[in-house]
RNA sequence: GUCGGCGUGGCGGAAUGGAAGACGCGCCAGCCUUAGGAGCUGGUGCCCGAAAGGGCGUGGAGGUUCAAAUCCUCUCGCCGACACCA
């Protein structure tokens, strides 16, 4: 039999077709002068590693789907893309393949990844593409460094720094994890004293912390992590005069000035400058040995001794300013030179670490805060809570919180101490001894010292040859911009996190060659309305970007003080139990997916696979389920007559039910897309398709309600499966691109179930039926509650009742 | 250790305090096919029962409420971040 050929869903044909049309028409160009409300939809720009696969795609599908919906809703959407293109992997590749320049490696990867993104149907405004390794980008990265310098936020200092022996570079504090390099967990980080550039992020610690409270569109988790990272504490600095050193004292920092009377000894960090002078002859040998050992120990060895606190007495003593008591001074490596003043008063009764140390070295423990309800007697562990002051002279009997303030007042009056705030946050070390980064635009002149390269001479271009800058005299030999003397360029480059701290601003005016960004345009597009990316950037990138934004605000270049209004961290895609990665060999290739099931199927599947913030497992079976769904939609929309209706419907769906389902779906989908809850959104689309099929099988009349359902389904599915929907839209005879079509409007009244029937059963027998109008959807719960009261009243206390309420489509199931 | 988060079918997971298990995968039965790893229909939390029906069910124990997966207290177990920050 020769039946007319059915149209078959063939993604391999329609996907390239529509990708070309979108590109030709510039569908996702963002217009600066549009009268429409703006929506800045940003995905974290990636490092172009050259192995883009479906594991990366999840983030981009979310961003793209949101951009497409917002566009249909009438927003002028800025949805840009770029590349975090400086960095070590390119250099590593160049070292593995002699002759391969990091730039070539990077640019090749970019063009390859770009092709894959287009193949996935991502609509970016490619005219705004940025790559941080291009001179017209890093020119402005350098400019921003000079701005920092000008504002007193960049400084050079000799400091013990973290040195990764594999990457042969200094690492930021944030890049050291448990004493190991973040990129090479197999090696320990070494300590070296080097002259390095720092950014004074600590100047902004308070604002970075306090403004977290305004970021209610951020995950709580990230806000907590940043809060802890900044680690603000309030306390006091107190001077303890040193015995035998006239006029000199040890300054300590404590968060518990209320426990001053419980200080029974002091501890200095091994690196503390006073250690040498305090130590008595008798103790000198042992102290030197201890300090020497601590110096040599790497971070990791120090950590491994956790629980085994060690230290030595110096033989020196200091006087506690509140009670004149002389207490011994010890040296121990559990006190860090990098926090507070590098010296503490030890209060073993009320600090766990001091308690442990006192136990080990048999030092006295004196209780000065009485815990409510605790019986008298020796402490078994440090009591760190609040309580009533004891053994504290004139403060006895006070609440410890009150005594805290009073003691601080008294210390300040006597000039022996003062309130102080400390942070765990350190300044940001940005120097990197690497080639593939933005050169720090500084010249060292024998006469004028540290001289910034004048901004009109930017960019300081990277030399062509791939070799450490410090080994390229032709490059680093220069003349002083001030006096013309022979001078030397800074040969370090900047941490790539600097590049990524401002890229979202460059998108506003990516071709501006007068300034890093046009303040007017940046103010137009900022803040980012939705920022999506991995949780691994919860601290570093996000904190640095917030810092830059605040500095630029202070410089009068930006209105906003926070760059990202809403932040979302998507989960990772796994396969065979492991995160998809080239190295793990479990990545799903975009080209292959595209050629087989189609990009649309991959897009819908990654959204349906699980909650967007959770890690998910990619399976072929799951993907296949989505393919079936898309094929079913295709038939429902274009070939409804091909649906087998011989079996009849399971549940009767009439026009009214179909209309209501369509209206409900519009409401749910709009809300869930907006909140990036794509997994449930796909489920709603499937439900709509199921209802439509039931409608056909029930011999639906196919009046306007069917056509409306079809067009609504196509529009609602469009952000997730854009190629297929665009094709269906055209075949339905609609004119114009679906990408330009308007988003369906939610009508709450049309979505409301007409009524609820309450069937009252008592002891299994139906006693009563009540019809309750639930007309106002926002108040359904309340109405039901009222209905329940009505039922209970009707029963008039006749024993245990069971109340069942059913919606109209299931009414016939209840006798 | 501290701080966050999470415990729901065979699996991934749904449920503004209001029918627990939406949607999908898998599985079972049937239909259609030369065949199917295709398509269609129905079923599918657990226990008892041929069925009707009944009982039990969101890690565990209490509590609040007409009503709890959801709120509160305690407890057990996982996951993540930080980890000597005075």
mmCIF file of C-alpha atoms (C1' of nucleotides) in Angstrom, chain B residues 2-86:
data_model
loop_
_atom_site.group_PDB
_atom_site.id
_atom_site.type_symbol
_atom_site.label_atom_id
_atom_site.label_comp_id
_atom_site.label_asym_id
_atom_site.label_seq_id
_atom_site.Cartn_x
_atom_site.Cartn_y
_atom_site.Cartn_z
ATOM 1 C "C1'" U B 2 32.981 23.974 63.067
ATOM 2 C "C1'" C B 3 29.478 25.603 59.530
ATOM 3 C "C1'" G B 4 26.053 24.425 55.606
ATOM 4 C "C1'" G B 5 22.894 20.848 52.964
ATOM 5 C "C1'" C B 6 20.296 16.291 52.336
ATOM 6 C "C1'" G B 7 17.639 11.380 53.857
ATOM 7 C "C1'" U B 8 10.673 9.868 49.729
ATOM 8 C "C1'" G B 9 9.297 3.222 45.217
ATOM 9 C "C1'" G B 10 13.821 -1.114 41.718
ATOM 10 C "C1'" C B 11 16.279 3.936 39.784
ATOM 11 C "C1'" G B 12 16.450 9.681 38.683
ATOM 12 C "C1'" G B 13 13.181 12.373 41.235
ATOM 13 C "C1'" A B 14 7.654 15.357 42.102
ATOM 14 C "C1'" A B 15 4.666 17.444 45.987
ATOM 15 C "C1'" U B 16 2.467 27.203 48.303
ATOM 16 C "C1'" G B 17 1.066 22.550 55.702
ATOM 17 C "C1'" G B 18 -4.127 19.919 52.256
ATOM 18 C "C1'" A B 19 -5.300 12.866 47.688
ATOM 19 C "C1'" A B 20 2.540 11.079 49.000
ATOM 20 C "C1'" G B 21 5.186 8.974 44.817
ATOM 21 C "C1'" A B 22 3.853 14.085 39.361
ATOM 22 C "C1'" C B 23 7.158 13.267 35.031
ATOM 23 C "C1'" G B 24 10.633 9.885 33.163
ATOM 24 C "C1'" C B 25 13.633 5.319 33.319
ATOM 25 C "C1'" G B 26 13.106 0.200 34.361
ATOM 26 C "C1'" C B 27 9.893 -3.881 34.881
ATOM 27 C "C1'" C B 28 5.120 -6.896 33.889
ATOM 28 C "C1'" A B 29 0.918 -8.085 30.699
ATOM 29 C "C1'" G B 30 -1.564 -7.374 26.117
ATOM 30 C "C1'" C B 31 -1.946 -5.436 20.964
ATOM 31 C "C1'" C B 32 0.620 -4.653 16.337
ATOM 32 C "C1'" U B 33 4.614 -6.569 13.624
ATOM 33 C "C1'" U B 34 8.425 -11.635 9.365
ATOM 34 C "C1'" A B 35 11.198 -9.539 13.276
ATOM 35 C "C1'" G B 36 12.679 -5.858 17.000
ATOM 36 C "C1'" G B 37 16.737 -2.824 21.333
ATOM 37 C "C1'" A B 38 10.434 0.308 16.968
ATOM 38 C "C1'" G B 39 5.234 1.776 18.071
ATOM 39 C "C1'" C B 40 0.550 1.475 20.844
ATOM 40 C "C1'" U B 41 -2.650 0.124 25.368
ATOM 41 C "C1'" G B 42 -2.950 -1.108 30.421
ATOM 42 C "C1'" G B 43 -0.458 -2.121 35.063
ATOM 43 C "C1'" U B 44 3.508 -1.117 38.534
ATOM 44 C "C1'" G B 45 5.126 1.906 46.870
ATOM 45 C "C1'" C B 46 4.846 -2.418 50.462
ATOM 46 C "C1'" C B 47 1.700 -6.322 52.956
ATOM 47 C "C1'" C B 48 -3.092 -9.376 53.196
ATOM 48 C "C1'" G B 49 -6.946 -10.627 49.541
ATOM 49 C "C1'" A B 50 -9.468 -14.019 43.531
ATOM 50 C "C1'" A B 51 -11.929 -9.442 43.922
ATOM 51 C "C1'" A B 52 -14.322 -5.815 46.619
ATOM 52 C "C1'" G B 53 -11.712 -3.989 50.259
ATOM 53 C "C1'" G B 54 -8.354 -3.399 54.300
ATOM 54 C "C1'" G B 55 -3.636 -2.412 56.774
ATOM 55 C "C1'" C B 56 1.227 0.002 56.579
ATOM 56 C "C1'" G B 57 4.067 3.679 54.481
ATOM 57 C "C1'" U B 58 8.649 9.880 53.143
ATOM 58 C "C1'" G B 59 15.953 7.275 58.045
ATOM 59 C "C1'" G B 60 14.317 6.757 63.675
ATOM 60 C "C1'" A B 61 11.758 8.783 68.354
ATOM 61 C "C1'" G B 62 8.733 12.511 70.240
ATOM 62 C "C1'" G B 63 5.826 17.249 69.558
ATOM 63 C "C1'" U B 64 2.583 21.314 67.198
ATOM 64 C "C1'" U B 65 -1.983 21.056 63.906
ATOM 65 C "C1'" C B 66 -8.632 19.395 61.901
ATOM 66 C "C1'" A B 67 -4.354 18.024 58.587
ATOM 67 C "C1'" A B 68 3.072 17.068 58.572
ATOM 68 C "C1'" A B 69 7.658 14.434 53.538
ATOM 69 C "C1'" U B 70 6.988 19.718 54.642
ATOM 70 C "C1'" C B 71 7.045 23.249 60.998
ATOM 71 C "C1'" C B 72 9.639 22.300 66.184
ATOM 72 C "C1'" U B 73 12.978 19.116 69.599
ATOM 73 C "C1'" C B 74 16.170 15.048 70.005
ATOM 74 C "C1'" U B 75 18.675 11.085 67.384
ATOM 75 C "C1'" C B 76 21.046 8.116 63.436
ATOM 76 C "C1'" G B 77 23.185 8.154 58.525
ATOM 77 C "C1'" C B 78 25.171 10.395 54.088
ATOM 78 C "C1'" C B 79 27.263 14.657 51.184
ATOM 79 C "C1'" G B 80 29.780 19.376 50.737
ATOM 80 C "C1'" A B 81 32.796 23.631 52.473
ATOM 81 C "C1'" C B 82 36.281 25.305 55.949
ATOM 82 C "C1'" A B 83 39.817 23.316 58.897
ATOM 83 C "C1'" C B 84 44.955 25.391 64.890
ATOM 84 C "C1'" C B 85 42.162 32.388 62.306
ATOM 85 C "C1'" A B 86 43.147 33.065 69.079
#
